[in-house]
Amino acid sequence: MCFKRMFVALRPCIDGFLAGCRPYIGVDASSLKGKYTGKLASATSVDGYNWLYYVAFGIFHSDTEDNWVWFIQQLQRAIGSPPGLVISTDACKGLETAVGTMFPKVEHRECMRHLYGNFLKHYQGHVFTEHLYPAARAYTEWLFKWHIGKIYEVAPDAIEYLEEHHNRLWYKCGFSEVSKCDYLTNNVSESFNSQIRHLKGLLLYELVDGLSELIMEKRYLRKQIANKMADGILPNVLKELNQVSNNLRVVKVAKGDDDCAEVTLVDAYNNTRRHSVDLKNHKCSCRVW
């Protein structure tokens, strides 16, 4: 008899994810360094404070399609299919297949950092470096197409390469607004791997115990912070609102009713812009918020 694989999803973590986190999960795996040199898979999200939130983790012997299908199957059993769910992964064939099998209707994003690295192995030049990432960051379809058009003018086959080898979502204009999460990279998984680096050389039972202890301590810390908050707006949200509103000059607000208005403003680059804002449904035509 030998160890094959395991999956851990603590009930408070699942309940907290479904009740208070954005429907966004980053999935990845990192190598263990101890006597058992297998893989530690993780499913992580972000809470309202934009801090890393632990959803589930698993351990298996290698990065095979069978192991990934099994892991994603257990994840689906744990969280179900929340509305607007986003799953972000790196370019890992077994993992991509597993997500497509168990979450066929999910918004499946590919990490832009890995895509960009792979792309530059085939295509190099200032046109690609100046337009690929800006295309990914564009919130509107017309701006995305403008940047892609610049790449197409130089290398039409580069667009064919992207469509063939990177056909998951990697550009913001294609992201759903439901998740309220515009991450281009799978940095939540990278952050998790960084936090548990000191645990990777432990024996399996010590590793699982160490992860459970880490999760418990982080949850307690955040509970303390939440209890000290005086109002319903998170400090980091206020900070970001203040940052993006600096140097903005509102020229006119034309109200349609109490919750909807058309706002004309001059941005930091002295460009006049007009957007439709719907406070009730939390929407703005700029698609940034």
Short mmCIF file of C-alpha atoms in Angstrom, two decimals:
data_model
loop_
_atom_site.label_atom_id
_atom_site.label_comp_id
_atom_site.label_asym_id
_atom_site.label_seq_id
_atom_site.Cartn_x
_atom_site.Cartn_y
_atom_site.Cartn_z
CA MET A 1 0.00 0.00 0.00
CA CYS A 2 1.28 3.48 -0.85
CA PHE A 3 0.05 7.07 -0.80
CA LYS A 4 -1.53 8.24 -4.05
CA ARG A 5 -3.28 11.56 -3.56
CA MET A 6 -5.44 13.64 -1.22
CA PHE A 7 -7.70 16.69 -1.29
CA VAL A 8 -8.42 19.08 1.60
CA ALA A 9 -11.20 21.69 1.65
CA LEU A 10 -12.01 23.00 5.13
CA ARG A 11 -15.68 23.84 5.62
CA PRO A 12 -15.08 27.39 6.98
CA CYS A 13 -12.92 28.14 3.92
CA ILE A 14 -15.60 26.93 1.51
CA ASP A 15 -18.39 28.76 3.34
CA GLY A 16 -16.33 31.95 3.44
CA PHE A 17 -15.50 31.74 -0.25
CA LEU A 18 -19.13 31.26 -1.28
CA ALA A 19 -20.44 33.94 1.09
CA GLY A 20 -17.85 36.69 0.94
CA CYS A 21 -15.26 36.32 -1.83
CA ARG A 22 -15.34 37.24 -5.48
CA PRO A 23 -16.07 34.17 -7.66
CA TYR A 24 -12.44 33.96 -8.75
CA ILE A 25 -10.05 31.03 -8.22
CA GLY A 26 -6.44 30.61 -9.26
CA VAL A 27 -5.30 27.00 -9.64
CA ASP A 28 -1.69 25.88 -9.78
CA ALA A 29 0.74 23.28 -8.43
CA SER A 30 4.27 23.48 -7.06
CA SER A 31 6.87 20.80 -6.40
CA LEU A 32 7.51 19.40 -2.93
CA LYS A 33 11.11 19.09 -1.80
CA GLY A 34 11.11 16.51 0.97
CA LYS A 35 11.16 12.74 1.03
CA TYR A 36 7.89 12.76 -0.91
CA THR A 37 8.69 14.69 -4.10
CA GLY A 38 5.17 15.08 -5.37
CA LYS A 39 3.02 18.10 -6.21
CA LEU A 40 1.08 20.44 -3.97
CA ALA A 41 -1.96 21.75 -5.85
CA SER A 42 -3.83 24.82 -4.64
CA ALA A 43 -7.08 26.64 -5.29
CA THR A 44 -6.88 30.21 -4.00
CA SER A 45 -9.03 33.31 -4.23
CA VAL A 46 -9.09 36.90 -2.93
CA ASP A 47 -11.25 38.34 -0.17
CA GLY A 48 -12.80 41.80 0.05
CA TYR A 49 -9.53 43.20 1.36
CA ASN A 50 -7.72 41.90 -1.74
CA TRP A 51 -5.83 39.47 0.46
CA LEU A 52 -5.09 35.89 -0.50
CA TYR A 53 -7.92 33.53 0.47
CA TYR A 54 -7.35 29.79 0.82
CA VAL A 55 -10.09 27.67 -0.75
CA ALA A 56 -8.60 24.16 -1.02
CA PHE A 57 -5.39 22.24 -1.60
CA GLY A 58 -4.35 18.77 -2.67
CA ILE A 59 -1.31 16.53 -2.93
CA PHE A 60 -0.54 14.05 -5.70
CA HIS A 61 2.50 12.38 -7.19
CA SER A 62 2.81 14.17 -10.55
CA ASP A 63 1.30 16.70 -12.99
CA THR A 64 -0.79 14.19 -14.96
CA GLU A 65 -4.11 14.83 -16.64
CA ASP A 66 -5.70 12.12 -14.48
CA ASN A 67 -4.56 13.82 -11.26
CA TRP A 68 -5.74 17.22 -12.41
CA VAL A 69 -9.15 15.90 -13.46
CA TRP A 70 -9.46 14.29 -10.03
CA PHE A 71 -8.41 17.49 -8.22
CA ILE A 72 -10.78 19.73 -10.19
CA GLN A 73 -13.56 17.16 -9.68
CA GLN A 74 -13.09 17.40 -5.90
CA LEU A 75 -13.02 21.18 -6.12
CA GLN A 76 -16.29 21.17 -8.05
CA ARG A 77 -17.87 18.97 -5.39
CA ALA A 78 -16.71 21.39 -2.70
CA ILE A 79 -17.76 24.74 -4.20
CA GLY A 80 -20.38 23.79 -6.80
CA SER A 81 -20.73 26.24 -9.68
CA PRO A 82 -21.08 29.79 -8.29
CA PRO A 83 -22.55 32.37 -10.72
CA GLY A 84 -19.85 34.17 -12.71
CA LEU A 85 -17.09 31.81 -11.56
CA VAL A 86 -13.63 32.55 -13.00
CA ILE A 87 -10.79 30.01 -12.95
CA SER A 88 -7.29 31.21 -13.81
CA THR A 89 -4.55 28.75 -14.76
CA ASP A 90 -1.14 28.63 -16.36
CA ALA A 91 -0.62 26.93 -19.72
CA CYS A 92 -0.78 23.38 -18.37
CA LYS A 93 -2.51 20.94 -20.73
CA GLY A 94 -3.70 18.50 -18.10
CA LEU A 95 -5.11 21.29 -15.95
CA GLU A 96 -6.77 23.06 -18.88
CA THR A 97 -8.45 19.80 -19.90
CA ALA A 98 -9.62 19.19 -16.35
CA VAL A 99 -11.17 22.65 -16.00
CA GLY A 100 -12.89 22.31 -19.37
CA THR A 101 -14.31 18.92 -18.34
CA MET A 102 -15.56 19.76 -14.84
CA PHE A 103 -16.42 23.46 -15.38
CA PRO A 104 -17.49 23.65 -19.05
CA LYS A 105 -19.29 27.00 -18.60
CA VAL A 106 -16.73 28.71 -16.40
CA GLU A 107 -14.77 31.79 -17.50
CA HIS A 108 -11.37 30.15 -18.00
CA ARG A 109 -8.50 32.65 -18.01
CA GLU A 110 -4.88 32.01 -18.92
CA CYS A 111 -2.08 33.71 -17.01
CA MET A 112 -0.84 36.58 -19.17
CA ARG A 113 2.67 36.43 -17.73
CA HIS A 114 3.16 32.85 -18.94
CA LEU A 115 1.49 33.60 -22.28
CA TYR A 116 3.76 36.61 -22.81
CA GLY A 117 6.87 34.56 -22.03
CA ASN A 118 5.87 31.83 -24.47
CA PHE A 119 4.93 34.36 -27.14
CA LEU A 120 8.32 36.10 -27.03
CA LYS A 121 10.05 32.77 -27.67
CA HIS A 122 8.51 32.87 -31.16
CA TYR A 123 8.12 36.59 -31.90
CA GLN A 124 10.45 39.40 -30.89
CA GLY A 125 10.47 43.10 -31.67
CA HIS A 126 9.21 46.41 -30.35
CA VAL A 127 5.80 46.03 -32.01
CA PHE A 128 5.05 42.94 -29.94
CA THR A 129 6.38 44.35 -26.67
CA GLU A 130 4.53 47.64 -27.22
CA HIS A 131 1.14 46.19 -28.15
CA LEU A 132 0.57 42.70 -26.70
CA TYR A 133 0.34 43.66 -23.03
CA PRO A 134 -1.59 46.89 -23.78
CA ALA A 135 -4.03 44.74 -25.77
CA ALA A 136 -4.48 42.49 -22.75
CA ARG A 137 -5.01 45.48 -20.44
CA ALA A 138 -7.60 47.18 -22.68
CA TYR A 139 -11.06 47.21 -21.10
CA THR A 140 -12.83 48.05 -24.35
CA GLU A 141 -13.03 45.91 -27.47
CA TRP A 142 -12.14 48.72 -29.87
CA LEU A 143 -8.86 49.45 -28.06
CA PHE A 144 -8.03 45.75 -27.88
CA LYS A 145 -8.60 45.39 -31.63
CA TRP A 146 -6.47 48.46 -32.33
CA HIS A 147 -3.45 46.95 -30.55
CA ILE A 148 -4.02 43.53 -32.12
CA GLY A 149 -4.27 45.23 -35.51
CA LYS A 150 -0.82 46.75 -35.04
CA ILE A 151 0.60 43.28 -34.41
CA TYR A 152 -1.29 41.88 -37.39
CA GLU A 153 0.22 44.52 -39.70
CA VAL A 154 3.71 43.21 -38.90
CA ALA A 155 3.09 39.49 -38.37
CA PRO A 156 -0.33 38.02 -39.25
CA ASP A 157 0.94 34.60 -38.20
CA ALA A 158 1.45 35.92 -34.65
CA ILE A 159 -2.32 36.32 -34.31
CA GLU A 160 -2.81 32.81 -35.69
CA TYR A 161 -0.33 31.55 -33.09
CA LEU A 162 -2.31 33.19 -30.28
CA GLU A 163 -5.61 31.79 -31.54
CA GLU A 164 -4.20 28.28 -31.86
CA HIS A 165 -2.02 27.98 -28.75
CA HIS A 166 -3.58 30.48 -26.34
CA ASN A 167 -7.31 30.34 -26.93
CA ARG A 168 -8.32 30.92 -23.31
CA LEU A 169 -9.26 34.39 -22.10
CA TRP A 170 -6.21 36.58 -21.53
CA TYR A 171 -7.58 40.06 -22.33
CA LYS A 172 -9.68 42.27 -20.08
CA CYS A 173 -12.22 43.30 -22.70
CA GLY A 174 -13.36 39.66 -22.80
CA PHE A 175 -13.72 39.32 -19.03
CA SER A 176 -17.17 39.11 -17.51
CA GLU A 177 -18.15 41.93 -15.14
CA VAL A 178 -19.80 39.51 -12.71
CA SER A 179 -16.62 38.50 -10.89
CA LYS A 180 -15.45 42.11 -10.34
CA CYS A 181 -11.92 40.78 -10.71
CA ASP A 182 -9.74 41.88 -13.62
CA TYR A 183 -6.54 39.95 -12.84
CA LEU A 184 -4.47 39.18 -15.93
CA THR A 185 -2.03 36.90 -14.13
CA ASN A 186 -2.34 33.97 -11.77
CA ASN A 187 -0.46 35.82 -9.05
CA VAL A 188 -2.74 34.53 -6.29
CA SER A 189 -1.28 31.07 -6.86
CA GLU A 190 2.25 32.48 -6.93
CA SER A 191 1.56 34.25 -3.63
CA PHE A 192 0.34 31.01 -2.06
CA ASN A 193 3.46 29.18 -3.23
CA SER A 194 5.61 31.91 -1.70
CA GLN A 195 3.80 31.76 1.65
CA ILE A 196 4.18 27.98 2.05
CA ARG A 197 7.74 27.70 0.76
CA HIS A 198 9.01 26.79 4.24
CA LEU A 199 6.58 23.86 4.44
CA LYS A 200 7.47 22.09 1.20
CA GLY A 201 10.25 19.96 2.70
CA LEU A 202 8.14 18.48 5.48
CA LEU A 203 6.70 14.99 5.71
CA LEU A 204 3.15 14.71 4.40
CA TYR A 205 1.37 14.75 7.75
CA GLU A 206 3.52 17.68 8.88
CA LEU A 207 2.81 19.52 5.63
CA VAL A 208 -0.96 19.13 5.96
CA ASP A 209 -0.83 20.12 9.63
CA GLY A 210 1.31 23.16 8.78
CA LEU A 211 -1.08 24.28 6.05
CA SER A 212 -4.10 23.91 8.34
CA GLU A 213 -2.33 25.95 11.02
CA LEU A 214 -1.41 28.68 8.52
CA ILE A 215 -4.99 28.92 7.29
CA MET A 216 -6.33 29.13 10.86
CA GLU A 217 -3.90 31.90 11.83
CA LYS A 218 -4.64 33.97 8.71
CA ARG A 219 -8.39 33.68 9.23
CA TYR A 220 -8.07 34.82 12.85
CA LEU A 221 -5.91 37.81 11.85
CA ARG A 222 -8.45 38.94 9.26
CA LYS A 223 -11.33 38.47 11.67
CA GLN A 224 -9.59 40.84 14.09
CA ILE A 225 -9.11 43.44 11.35
CA ALA A 226 -12.74 43.12 10.21
CA ASN A 227 -14.03 43.63 13.77
CA LYS A 228 -12.16 46.96 13.98
CA MET A 229 -13.71 48.42 10.83
CA ALA A 230 -16.04 51.31 11.57
CA ASP A 231 -18.06 51.32 8.33
CA GLY A 232 -18.91 49.08 5.42
CA ILE A 233 -16.25 50.35 3.02
CA LEU A 234 -12.89 48.59 3.10
CA PRO A 235 -9.83 50.84 3.58
CA ASN A 236 -8.10 49.49 0.47
CA VAL A 237 -11.20 50.28 -1.61
CA LEU A 238 -11.20 53.87 -0.37
CA LYS A 239 -7.48 54.13 -1.07
CA GLU A 240 -7.89 52.90 -4.64
CA LEU A 241 -10.87 55.17 -5.25
CA ASN A 242 -8.83 58.15 -4.09
CA GLN A 243 -5.92 57.17 -6.34
CA VAL A 244 -7.96 56.80 -9.52
CA SER A 245 -9.97 59.96 -8.83
CA ASN A 246 -6.87 62.15 -8.43
CA ASN A 247 -6.56 64.75 -11.20
CA LEU A 248 -10.03 63.93 -12.57
CA ARG A 249 -12.20 66.94 -13.30
CA VAL A 250 -15.91 66.25 -13.53
CA VAL A 251 -17.42 68.62 -16.06
CA LYS A 252 -21.03 67.53 -15.96
CA VAL A 253 -23.33 64.94 -14.36
CA ALA A 254 -26.57 64.39 -16.29
CA LYS A 255 -28.92 62.29 -14.15
CA GLY A 256 -31.43 59.87 -15.62
CA ASP A 257 -32.78 58.95 -12.17
CA ASP A 258 -31.42 58.59 -8.65
CA ASP A 259 -29.13 55.67 -9.56
CA CYS A 260 -28.18 56.35 -13.19
CA ALA A 261 -26.28 59.24 -14.72
CA GLU A 262 -24.08 60.22 -17.63
CA VAL A 263 -20.80 61.64 -16.35
CA THR A 264 -18.55 63.87 -18.46
CA LEU A 265 -15.02 64.35 -17.14
CA VAL A 266 -11.48 65.34 -18.08
CA ASP A 267 -8.90 62.70 -17.16
CA ALA A 268 -5.26 63.05 -16.07
CA TYR A 269 -4.17 63.17 -19.74
CA ASN A 270 -6.53 66.09 -20.48
CA ASN A 271 -8.87 63.88 -22.53
CA THR A 272 -12.61 64.52 -22.29
CA ARG A 273 -14.58 61.33 -21.64
CA ARG A 274 -18.22 60.50 -21.04
CA HIS A 275 -19.48 57.37 -19.30
CA SER A 276 -22.81 55.94 -18.23
CA VAL A 277 -22.87 55.06 -14.52
CA ASP A 278 -25.43 52.72 -12.92
CA LEU A 279 -25.01 52.72 -9.13
CA LYS A 280 -27.80 50.22 -8.48
CA ASN A 281 -26.31 47.54 -10.73
CA HIS A 282 -22.68 48.55 -10.02
CA LYS A 283 -21.82 49.25 -13.65
CA CYS A 284 -19.94 51.88 -15.60
CA SER A 285 -19.45 51.98 -19.37
CA CYS A 286 -15.69 52.42 -18.84
CA ARG A 287 -15.73 48.77 -17.58
CA VAL A 288 -12.91 49.53 -15.13
CA TRP A 289 -15.35 49.48 -12.20
#
